[in-house]
Amino acid sequence: MPALSQVTPVLVLLLTLSGLAQASPLAKSVLEASPVDEIVAGYPEMMSEGVRRGLGQVGQMDPMMVTTIATMVRTAFRSADIEKQLVSDLAGSLSEQQLEAVGQWYQTPLAKRIGRAEIEASRAEAWRPIEQGAPELQAKFRGSERARLFTRYDQAARATESAVDTTIAVQLGLAAAMAAVQGDQGPGFERMQQMIQSQREQIRAVVAQQVYDIYLYTYQDFSVDELKEYIRFLETDAGARFTRVVTAGIQEAITRPVETVGRQLARFLNPS
């Protein structure tokens, strides 16, 4: 499944209860203070472009069909719904004290600078500079303290772990779409599902490298001491809980719409 392996929403980030969201202004203000809300706002375009690039690797795929699937993916996402979901999750999972601690961190000058860098790195137009600049940054920081800090950062941010789970879930959703497109001429969804699951360790290796490249690119203008301060926040009880809740909520918010694309495409191809 080489084409689907290209669709890797890295970065990376449960029930939509609008009443609870409206009743939790603190959780909403914390989300807005973090870079998460702006990153989420770019998800429809980011996911659509990721799907387009991935399916475009399939030589036999009709370009019009690639465009159709990418459009379905874009329209399947509503950033406002994802934000409501995250506010609900935060309100139900973090105490008021934890929310206040997270909110205070994101009001600091360092957190604001980091947030802007993370937002910029999450945009689809940043993918090419990240890919092209990766070899130079890897060489520049090889053996450095910044490079050694990555393992600690990765564990605190749950970056690779979340990216692998999300990548596999997205690939399974896209496999359903491809199965609908190929019909009896393809291997079928169950076979593609087995192929994807069997490649988990290979996917992890690819995603882990991508996460490292994004780490080097995103934080290249921050000092090692600033990175350490950021990691210390991520390792606090409040920071760790915030990260777990947001990554879990984003993963579900990403995978649920993608799973519907296969069914939509099946109805599109077989309207009867």
PDB file of C-alpha atoms in Angstrom:
ATOM      1  CA  MET A   1       0.000   0.000   0.000  1.00  0.00           C
ATOM      2  CA  PRO A   2       2.749   2.506  -0.937  1.00  0.00           C
ATOM      3  CA  ALA A   3       0.358   5.262  -1.964  1.00  0.00           C
ATOM      4  CA  LEU A   4      -1.570   5.251   1.285  1.00  0.00           C
ATOM      5  CA  SER A   5       1.662   5.357   3.258  1.00  0.00           C
ATOM      6  CA  GLN A   6       2.172   8.875   1.895  1.00  0.00           C
ATOM      7  CA  VAL A   7      -0.893  10.137   3.743  1.00  0.00           C
ATOM      8  CA  THR A   8       0.641  10.880   7.136  1.00  0.00           C
ATOM      9  CA  PRO A   9      -0.978  13.763   9.052  1.00  0.00           C
ATOM     10  CA  VAL A  10       1.882  14.246  11.523  1.00  0.00           C
ATOM     11  CA  LEU A  11       1.495  16.455  13.878  1.00  0.00           C
ATOM     12  CA  VAL A  12       0.793  16.683  15.422  1.00  0.00           C
ATOM     13  CA  LEU A  13      -3.358  17.084  17.907  1.00  0.00           C
ATOM     14  CA  LEU A  14     -14.923  13.109  21.975  1.00  0.00           C
ATOM     15  CA  LEU A  15     -18.248  13.751  21.764  1.00  0.00           C
ATOM     16  CA  THR A  16     -19.585  17.003  20.365  1.00  0.00           C
ATOM     17  CA  LEU A  17     -21.592  18.415  23.247  1.00  0.00           C
ATOM     18  CA  SER A  18     -22.290  22.026  22.333  1.00  0.00           C
ATOM     19  CA  GLY A  19     -24.162  22.696  25.569  1.00  0.00           C
ATOM     20  CA  LEU A  20     -21.195  21.631  27.672  1.00  0.00           C
ATOM     21  CA  ALA A  21     -18.867  23.648  25.462  1.00  0.00           C
ATOM     22  CA  GLN A  22     -20.922  26.780  26.001  1.00  0.00           C
ATOM     23  CA  ALA A  23     -21.021  26.082  29.751  1.00  0.00           C
ATOM     24  CA  SER A  24     -17.224  25.888  29.972  1.00  0.00           C
ATOM     25  CA  PRO A  25     -15.778  29.290  29.056  1.00  0.00           C
ATOM     26  CA  LEU A  26     -12.504  28.428  30.808  1.00  0.00           C
ATOM     27  CA  ALA A  27     -11.896  25.360  28.613  1.00  0.00           C
ATOM     28  CA  LYS A  28     -12.800  27.395  25.527  1.00  0.00           C
ATOM     29  CA  SER A  29     -10.443  30.232  26.481  1.00  0.00           C
ATOM     30  CA  VAL A  30      -7.590  27.768  27.118  1.00  0.00           C
ATOM     31  CA  LEU A  31      -8.079  26.177  23.703  1.00  0.00           C
ATOM     32  CA  GLU A  32      -8.111  29.592  22.060  1.00  0.00           C
ATOM     33  CA  ALA A  33      -4.952  30.611  23.928  1.00  0.00           C
ATOM     34  CA  SER A  34      -3.158  27.511  22.643  1.00  0.00           C
ATOM     35  CA  PRO A  35      -2.223  27.088  18.971  1.00  0.00           C
ATOM     36  CA  VAL A  36      -4.599  24.130  18.686  1.00  0.00           C
ATOM     37  CA  ASP A  37      -7.637  26.089  17.490  1.00  0.00           C
ATOM     38  CA  GLU A  38      -5.739  27.693  14.594  1.00  0.00           C
ATOM     39  CA  ILE A  39      -4.135  24.375  13.650  1.00  0.00           C
ATOM     40  CA  VAL A  40      -7.558  22.707  13.655  1.00  0.00           C
ATOM     41  CA  ALA A  41      -8.924  25.478  11.423  1.00  0.00           C
ATOM     42  CA  GLY A  42      -6.516  24.339   8.715  1.00  0.00           C
ATOM     43  CA  TYR A  43      -7.406  20.646   8.971  1.00  0.00           C
ATOM     44  CA  PRO A  44      -9.956  20.455   6.122  1.00  0.00           C
ATOM     45  CA  GLU A  45      -7.437  21.789   3.597  1.00  0.00           C
ATOM     46  CA  MET A  46      -4.530  19.895   5.160  1.00  0.00           C
ATOM     47  CA  MET A  47      -6.348  16.550   5.076  1.00  0.00           C
ATOM     48  CA  SER A  48      -7.635  17.142   1.564  1.00  0.00           C
ATOM     49  CA  GLU A  49      -4.140  17.931   0.296  1.00  0.00           C
ATOM     50  CA  GLY A  50      -2.691  14.924   2.120  1.00  0.00           C
ATOM     51  CA  VAL A  51      -5.257  12.605   0.541  1.00  0.00           C
ATOM     52  CA  ARG A  52      -4.698  14.163  -2.883  1.00  0.00           C
ATOM     53  CA  ARG A  53      -0.944  13.631  -2.640  1.00  0.00           C
ATOM     54  CA  GLY A  54      -1.336  10.088  -1.380  1.00  0.00           C
ATOM     55  CA  LEU A  55      -3.867   8.917  -3.957  1.00  0.00           C
ATOM     56  CA  GLY A  56      -1.938  10.737  -6.657  1.00  0.00           C
ATOM     57  CA  GLN A  57       0.810   8.163  -6.173  1.00  0.00           C
ATOM     58  CA  VAL A  58      -1.515   5.527  -7.619  1.00  0.00           C
ATOM     59  CA  GLY A  59      -0.700   5.619 -11.314  1.00  0.00           C
ATOM     60  CA  GLN A  60      -3.964   3.998 -12.393  1.00  0.00           C
ATOM     61  CA  MET A  61      -6.149   6.363 -10.347  1.00  0.00           C
ATOM     62  CA  ASP A  62      -8.237   8.677 -12.525  1.00  0.00           C
ATOM     63  CA  PRO A  63      -7.254  12.295 -11.666  1.00  0.00           C
ATOM     64  CA  MET A  64     -10.940  13.224 -11.580  1.00  0.00           C
ATOM     65  CA  MET A  65     -11.542  10.495  -9.003  1.00  0.00           C
ATOM     66  CA  VAL A  66      -8.602  11.741  -6.923  1.00  0.00           C
ATOM     67  CA  THR A  67     -10.162  15.222  -6.975  1.00  0.00           C
ATOM     68  CA  THR A  68     -13.566  13.790  -6.035  1.00  0.00           C
ATOM     69  CA  ILE A  69     -12.176  11.899  -3.037  1.00  0.00           C
ATOM     70  CA  ALA A  70     -10.101  14.889  -1.896  1.00  0.00           C
ATOM     71  CA  THR A  71     -13.181  17.105  -2.109  1.00  0.00           C
ATOM     72  CA  MET A  72     -15.212  14.596  -0.103  1.00  0.00           C
ATOM     73  CA  VAL A  73     -12.517  14.573   2.567  1.00  0.00           C
ATOM     74  CA  ARG A  74     -12.428  18.385   2.721  1.00  0.00           C
ATOM     75  CA  THR A  75     -16.203  18.676   3.094  1.00  0.00           C
ATOM     76  CA  ALA A  76     -16.276  15.876   5.689  1.00  0.00           C
ATOM     77  CA  PHE A  77     -14.357  18.056   8.142  1.00  0.00           C
ATOM     78  CA  ARG A  78     -15.811  20.981  10.064  1.00  0.00           C
ATOM     79  CA  SER A  79     -13.216  22.749  12.160  1.00  0.00           C
ATOM     80  CA  ALA A  80     -15.919  24.337  14.338  1.00  0.00           C
ATOM     81  CA  ASP A  81     -17.225  20.878  15.262  1.00  0.00           C
ATOM     82  CA  ILE A  82     -13.720  19.670  16.110  1.00  0.00           C
ATOM     83  CA  GLU A  83     -13.142  22.682  18.348  1.00  0.00           C
ATOM     84  CA  LYS A  84     -16.450  22.111  20.178  1.00  0.00           C
ATOM     85  CA  GLN A  85     -15.474  18.489  20.673  1.00  0.00           C
ATOM     86  CA  LEU A  86     -12.091  19.455  22.119  1.00  0.00           C
ATOM     87  CA  VAL A  87     -13.625  22.037  24.467  1.00  0.00           C
ATOM     88  CA  SER A  88     -16.021  19.390  25.732  1.00  0.00           C
ATOM     89  CA  ASP A  89     -13.187  16.920  26.258  1.00  0.00           C
ATOM     90  CA  LEU A  90     -11.052  19.460  28.105  1.00  0.00           C
ATOM     91  CA  ALA A  91     -13.943  20.534  30.319  1.00  0.00           C
ATOM     92  CA  GLY A  92     -14.688  16.950  31.255  1.00  0.00           C
ATOM     93  CA  SER A  93     -11.106  15.749  31.728  1.00  0.00           C
ATOM     94  CA  LEU A  94      -9.165  18.627  33.327  1.00  0.00           C
ATOM     95  CA  SER A  95      -9.843  20.295  36.654  1.00  0.00           C
ATOM     96  CA  GLU A  96     -10.276  24.046  36.860  1.00  0.00           C
ATOM     97  CA  GLN A  97      -6.799  24.305  38.395  1.00  0.00           C
ATOM     98  CA  GLN A  98      -5.267  22.321  35.539  1.00  0.00           C
ATOM     99  CA  LEU A  99      -7.041  24.441  32.932  1.00  0.00           C
ATOM    100  CA  GLU A 100      -5.819  27.591  34.655  1.00  0.00           C
ATOM    101  CA  ALA A 101      -2.240  26.263  34.706  1.00  0.00           C
ATOM    102  CA  VAL A 102      -2.368  25.486  30.979  1.00  0.00           C
ATOM    103  CA  GLY A 103      -3.937  28.850  30.222  1.00  0.00           C
ATOM    104  CA  GLN A 104      -1.237  30.666  32.200  1.00  0.00           C
ATOM    105  CA  TRP A 105       1.508  28.854  30.265  1.00  0.00           C
ATOM    106  CA  TYR A 106       0.018  29.809  26.906  1.00  0.00           C
ATOM    107  CA  GLN A 107      -0.049  33.457  27.943  1.00  0.00           C
ATOM    108  CA  THR A 108       3.735  33.548  28.371  1.00  0.00           C
ATOM    109  CA  PRO A 109       5.880  35.144  25.630  1.00  0.00           C
ATOM    110  CA  LEU A 110       7.712  31.859  24.984  1.00  0.00           C
ATOM    111  CA  ALA A 111       4.494  29.882  24.615  1.00  0.00           C
ATOM    112  CA  LYS A 112       3.117  32.463  22.183  1.00  0.00           C
ATOM    113  CA  ARG A 113       6.271  32.235  20.043  1.00  0.00           C
ATOM    114  CA  ILE A 114       6.144  28.439  20.108  1.00  0.00           C
ATOM    115  CA  GLY A 115       2.459  28.513  19.212  1.00  0.00           C
ATOM    116  CA  ARG A 116       3.112  30.688  16.157  1.00  0.00           C
ATOM    117  CA  ALA A 117       5.898  28.334  15.031  1.00  0.00           C
ATOM    118  CA  GLU A 118       3.672  25.274  15.445  1.00  0.00           C
ATOM    119  CA  ILE A 119       0.835  26.895  13.521  1.00  0.00           C
ATOM    120  CA  GLU A 120       3.137  27.764  10.628  1.00  0.00           C
ATOM    121  CA  ALA A 121       4.648  24.262  10.553  1.00  0.00           C
ATOM    122  CA  SER A 122       1.181  22.680  10.481  1.00  0.00           C
ATOM    123  CA  ARG A 123       0.115  24.406   7.266  1.00  0.00           C
ATOM    124  CA  ALA A 124       0.056  22.359   4.077  1.00  0.00           C
ATOM    125  CA  GLU A 125       2.381  24.846   2.363  1.00  0.00           C
ATOM    126  CA  ALA A 126       5.059  24.044   4.961  1.00  0.00           C
ATOM    127  CA  TRP A 127       5.300  20.392   3.900  1.00  0.00           C
ATOM    128  CA  ARG A 128       7.638  21.032   1.000  1.00  0.00           C
ATOM    129  CA  PRO A 129      10.108  23.220   2.969  1.00  0.00           C
ATOM    130  CA  ILE A 130      10.133  20.616   5.748  1.00  0.00           C
ATOM    131  CA  GLU A 131      10.900  17.799   3.315  1.00  0.00           C
ATOM    132  CA  GLN A 132      13.488  19.766   1.372  1.00  0.00           C
ATOM    133  CA  GLY A 133      15.212  21.177   4.439  1.00  0.00           C
ATOM    134  CA  ALA A 134      15.312  17.938   6.424  1.00  0.00           C
ATOM    135  CA  PRO A 135      18.758  16.687   5.273  1.00  0.00           C
ATOM    136  CA  GLU A 136      20.409  20.016   6.084  1.00  0.00           C
ATOM    137  CA  LEU A 137      18.808  20.265   9.526  1.00  0.00           C
ATOM    138  CA  GLN A 138      19.628  16.642  10.322  1.00  0.00           C
ATOM    139  CA  ALA A 139      23.283  17.283   9.494  1.00  0.00           C
ATOM    140  CA  LYS A 140      23.339  20.602  11.348  1.00  0.00           C
ATOM    141  CA  PHE A 141      22.025  19.192  14.625  1.00  0.00           C
ATOM    142  CA  ARG A 142      23.443  15.646  14.472  1.00  0.00           C
ATOM    143  CA  GLY A 143      24.831  14.674  17.890  1.00  0.00           C
ATOM    144  CA  SER A 144      23.712  17.936  19.468  1.00  0.00           C
ATOM    145  CA  GLU A 145      21.836  18.443  22.714  1.00  0.00           C
ATOM    146  CA  ARG A 146      18.839  19.554  20.653  1.00  0.00           C
ATOM    147  CA  ALA A 147      18.841  16.204  18.860  1.00  0.00           C
ATOM    148  CA  ARG A 148      19.127  14.327  22.162  1.00  0.00           C
ATOM    149  CA  LEU A 149      16.187  16.297  23.562  1.00  0.00           C
ATOM    150  CA  PHE A 150      13.921  14.872  20.868  1.00  0.00           C
ATOM    151  CA  THR A 151      13.226  11.607  22.709  1.00  0.00           C
ATOM    152  CA  ARG A 152      12.105  13.485  25.801  1.00  0.00           C
ATOM    153  CA  TYR A 153      10.019  15.880  23.705  1.00  0.00           C
ATOM    154  CA  ASP A 154       8.478  13.027  21.712  1.00  0.00           C
ATOM    155  CA  GLN A 155       7.414  11.185  24.847  1.00  0.00           C
ATOM    156  CA  ALA A 156       6.002  14.313  26.479  1.00  0.00           C
ATOM    157  CA  ALA A 157       4.143  15.460  23.356  1.00  0.00           C
ATOM    158  CA  ARG A 158       3.079  11.885  22.403  1.00  0.00           C
ATOM    159  CA  ALA A 159       3.963  12.980  18.870  1.00  0.00           C
ATOM    160  CA  THR A 160       5.081   9.732  17.205  1.00  0.00           C
ATOM    161  CA  GLU A 161       2.622   7.550  19.100  1.00  0.00           C
ATOM    162  CA  SER A 162      -0.357   9.686  18.102  1.00  0.00           C
ATOM    163  CA  ALA A 163       0.865  10.143  14.544  1.00  0.00           C
ATOM    164  CA  VAL A 164       1.227   6.396  13.982  1.00  0.00           C
ATOM    165  CA  ASP A 165      -2.249   5.612  15.323  1.00  0.00           C
ATOM    166  CA  THR A 166      -3.805   8.418  13.311  1.00  0.00           C
ATOM    167  CA  THR A 167      -1.917   7.495  10.150  1.00  0.00           C
ATOM    168  CA  ILE A 168      -3.128   3.893  10.316  1.00  0.00           C
ATOM    169  CA  ALA A 169      -6.697   4.987  11.015  1.00  0.00           C
ATOM    170  CA  VAL A 170      -6.640   7.416   8.081  1.00  0.00           C
ATOM    171  CA  GLN A 171      -5.155   4.756   5.815  1.00  0.00           C
ATOM    172  CA  LEU A 172      -7.928   2.347   6.787  1.00  0.00           C
ATOM    173  CA  GLY A 173     -10.501   4.981   5.896  1.00  0.00           C
ATOM    174  CA  LEU A 174      -8.821   5.589   2.570  1.00  0.00           C
ATOM    175  CA  ALA A 175      -8.592   1.848   1.975  1.00  0.00           C
ATOM    176  CA  ALA A 176     -12.374   1.737   2.246  1.00  0.00           C
ATOM    177  CA  ALA A 177     -12.567   4.491  -0.363  1.00  0.00           C
ATOM    178  CA  MET A 178     -10.173   2.693  -2.695  1.00  0.00           C
ATOM    179  CA  ALA A 179     -12.076  -0.570  -2.247  1.00  0.00           C
ATOM    180  CA  ALA A 180     -15.235   1.228  -3.348  1.00  0.00           C
ATOM    181  CA  VAL A 181     -13.429   2.664  -6.386  1.00  0.00           C
ATOM    182  CA  GLN A 182     -11.796  -0.605  -7.467  1.00  0.00           C
ATOM    183  CA  GLY A 183     -14.724  -2.905  -6.734  1.00  0.00           C
ATOM    184  CA  ASP A 184     -14.109  -6.504  -7.800  1.00  0.00           C
ATOM    185  CA  GLN A 185     -10.974  -5.440  -9.671  1.00  0.00           C
ATOM    186  CA  GLY A 186      -9.095  -4.661  -6.436  1.00  0.00           C
ATOM    187  CA  PRO A 187      -7.910  -6.699  -3.442  1.00  0.00           C
ATOM    188  CA  GLY A 188     -10.911  -5.699  -1.316  1.00  0.00           C
ATOM    189  CA  PHE A 189     -11.058  -3.816   1.964  1.00  0.00           C
ATOM    190  CA  GLU A 190     -10.274  -6.771   4.239  1.00  0.00           C
ATOM    191  CA  ARG A 191      -7.107  -7.583   2.330  1.00  0.00           C
ATOM    192  CA  MET A 192      -5.992  -3.937   2.330  1.00  0.00           C
ATOM    193  CA  GLN A 193      -6.758  -3.742   6.060  1.00  0.00           C
ATOM    194  CA  GLN A 194      -4.501  -6.731   6.714  1.00  0.00           C
ATOM    195  CA  MET A 195      -1.750  -5.180   4.601  1.00  0.00           C
ATOM    196  CA  ILE A 196      -1.918  -1.882   6.491  1.00  0.00           C
ATOM    197  CA  GLN A 197      -1.930  -3.524   9.932  1.00  0.00           C
ATOM    198  CA  SER A 198       0.985  -5.769   8.986  1.00  0.00           C
ATOM    199  CA  GLN A 199       3.024  -2.697   8.062  1.00  0.00           C
ATOM    200  CA  ARG A 200       2.634  -0.978  11.449  1.00  0.00           C
ATOM    201  CA  GLU A 201       6.342  -1.117  12.320  1.00  0.00           C
ATOM    202  CA  GLN A 202       7.323   0.140   8.875  1.00  0.00           C
ATOM    203  CA  ILE A 203       4.801   2.954   9.214  1.00  0.00           C
ATOM    204  CA  ARG A 204       6.206   3.784  12.658  1.00  0.00           C
ATOM    205  CA  ALA A 205       9.725   4.063  11.243  1.00  0.00           C
ATOM    206  CA  VAL A 206       8.583   6.427   8.487  1.00  0.00           C
ATOM    207  CA  VAL A 207       6.398   8.518  10.789  1.00  0.00           C
ATOM    208  CA  ALA A 208       9.049   8.718  13.526  1.00  0.00           C
ATOM    209  CA  GLN A 209      11.499  10.183  11.025  1.00  0.00           C
ATOM    210  CA  GLN A 210       8.894  12.665   9.809  1.00  0.00           C
ATOM    211  CA  VAL A 211       8.105  13.715  13.374  1.00  0.00           C
ATOM    212  CA  TYR A 212      11.818  14.272  14.026  1.00  0.00           C
ATOM    213  CA  ASP A 213      12.169  16.339  10.847  1.00  0.00           C
ATOM    214  CA  ILE A 214       9.172  18.454  11.846  1.00  0.00           C
ATOM    215  CA  TYR A 215      10.631  18.896  15.339  1.00  0.00           C
ATOM    216  CA  LEU A 216      13.918  20.193  13.910  1.00  0.00           C
ATOM    217  CA  TYR A 217      12.124  22.500  11.467  1.00  0.00           C
ATOM    218  CA  THR A 218       9.527  23.876  13.879  1.00  0.00           C
ATOM    219  CA  TYR A 219      11.831  24.677  16.782  1.00  0.00           C
ATOM    220  CA  GLN A 220      15.050  25.516  14.926  1.00  0.00           C
ATOM    221  CA  ASP A 221      14.919  29.169  16.027  1.00  0.00           C
ATOM    222  CA  PHE A 222      14.445  28.316  19.699  1.00  0.00           C
ATOM    223  CA  SER A 223      17.355  27.833  22.067  1.00  0.00           C
ATOM    224  CA  VAL A 224      17.936  24.542  23.854  1.00  0.00           C
ATOM    225  CA  ASP A 225      16.987  26.215  27.145  1.00  0.00           C
ATOM    226  CA  GLU A 226      13.692  27.379  25.626  1.00  0.00           C
ATOM    227  CA  LEU A 227      12.989  23.871  24.356  1.00  0.00           C
ATOM    228  CA  LYS A 228      13.694  22.490  27.820  1.00  0.00           C
ATOM    229  CA  GLU A 229      11.268  24.982  29.346  1.00  0.00           C
ATOM    230  CA  TYR A 230       8.592  23.911  26.851  1.00  0.00           C
ATOM    231  CA  ILE A 231       9.204  20.226  27.559  1.00  0.00           C
ATOM    232  CA  ARG A 232       9.002  20.855  31.303  1.00  0.00           C
ATOM    233  CA  PHE A 233       5.527  22.315  30.758  1.00  0.00           C
ATOM    234  CA  LEU A 234       4.494  19.292  28.688  1.00  0.00           C
ATOM    235  CA  GLU A 235       5.705  17.029  31.506  1.00  0.00           C
ATOM    236  CA  THR A 236       3.677  18.773  34.235  1.00  0.00           C
ATOM    237  CA  ASP A 237       0.450  17.111  35.353  1.00  0.00           C
ATOM    238  CA  ALA A 238      -1.632  19.816  33.683  1.00  0.00           C
ATOM    239  CA  GLY A 239       0.459  19.896  30.500  1.00  0.00           C
ATOM    240  CA  ALA A 240       0.457  16.109  30.165  1.00  0.00           C
ATOM    241  CA  ARG A 241      -3.300  15.862  30.689  1.00  0.00           C
ATOM    242  CA  PHE A 242      -3.945  18.668  28.191  1.00  0.00           C
ATOM    243  CA  THR A 243      -1.758  16.915  25.613  1.00  0.00           C
ATOM    244  CA  ARG A 244      -3.429  13.519  26.106  1.00  0.00           C
ATOM    245  CA  VAL A 245      -6.931  14.929  25.813  1.00  0.00           C
ATOM    246  CA  VAL A 246      -6.172  17.054  22.745  1.00  0.00           C
ATOM    247  CA  THR A 247      -4.290  14.335  20.844  1.00  0.00           C
ATOM    248  CA  ALA A 248      -7.005  11.751  21.548  1.00  0.00           C
ATOM    249  CA  GLY A 249      -9.757  14.145  20.541  1.00  0.00           C
ATOM    250  CA  ILE A 250      -8.015  15.229  17.359  1.00  0.00           C
ATOM    251  CA  GLN A 251      -7.296  11.615  16.388  1.00  0.00           C
ATOM    252  CA  GLU A 252     -10.961  10.709  16.673  1.00  0.00           C
ATOM    253  CA  ALA A 253     -12.024  13.923  14.950  1.00  0.00           C
ATOM    254  CA  ILE A 254      -9.719  13.114  12.038  1.00  0.00           C
ATOM    255  CA  THR A 255     -10.573   9.458  11.615  1.00  0.00           C
ATOM    256  CA  ARG A 256     -14.327   9.598  11.989  1.00  0.00           C
ATOM    257  CA  PRO A 257     -14.949  11.789   8.883  1.00  0.00           C
ATOM    258  CA  VAL A 258     -12.413   9.838   6.816  1.00  0.00           C
ATOM    259  CA  GLU A 259     -14.257   6.620   7.641  1.00  0.00           C
ATOM    260  CA  THR A 260     -17.422   8.066   6.105  1.00  0.00           C
ATOM    261  CA  VAL A 261     -15.691   8.862   2.828  1.00  0.00           C
ATOM    262  CA  GLY A 262     -15.723   5.209   1.764  1.00  0.00           C
ATOM    263  CA  ARG A 263     -19.463   4.963   2.294  1.00  0.00           C
ATOM    264  CA  GLN A 264     -20.073   8.267   0.485  1.00  0.00           C
ATOM    265  CA  LEU A 265     -17.924   7.169  -2.414  1.00  0.00           C
ATOM    266  CA  ALA A 266     -19.681   3.808  -2.610  1.00  0.00           C
ATOM    267  CA  ARG A 267     -23.040   5.598  -2.879  1.00  0.00           C
ATOM    268  CA  PHE A 268     -21.551   7.993  -5.464  1.00  0.00           C
ATOM    269  CA  LEU A 269     -20.348   5.101  -7.642  1.00  0.00           C
ATOM    270  CA  ASN A 270     -23.404   2.923  -7.090  1.00  0.00           C
ATOM    271  CA  PRO A 271     -26.362   5.312  -6.698  1.00  0.00           C
ATOM    272  CA  SER A 272     -28.879   2.469  -7.054  1.00  0.00           C
TER     273      SER A 272
END
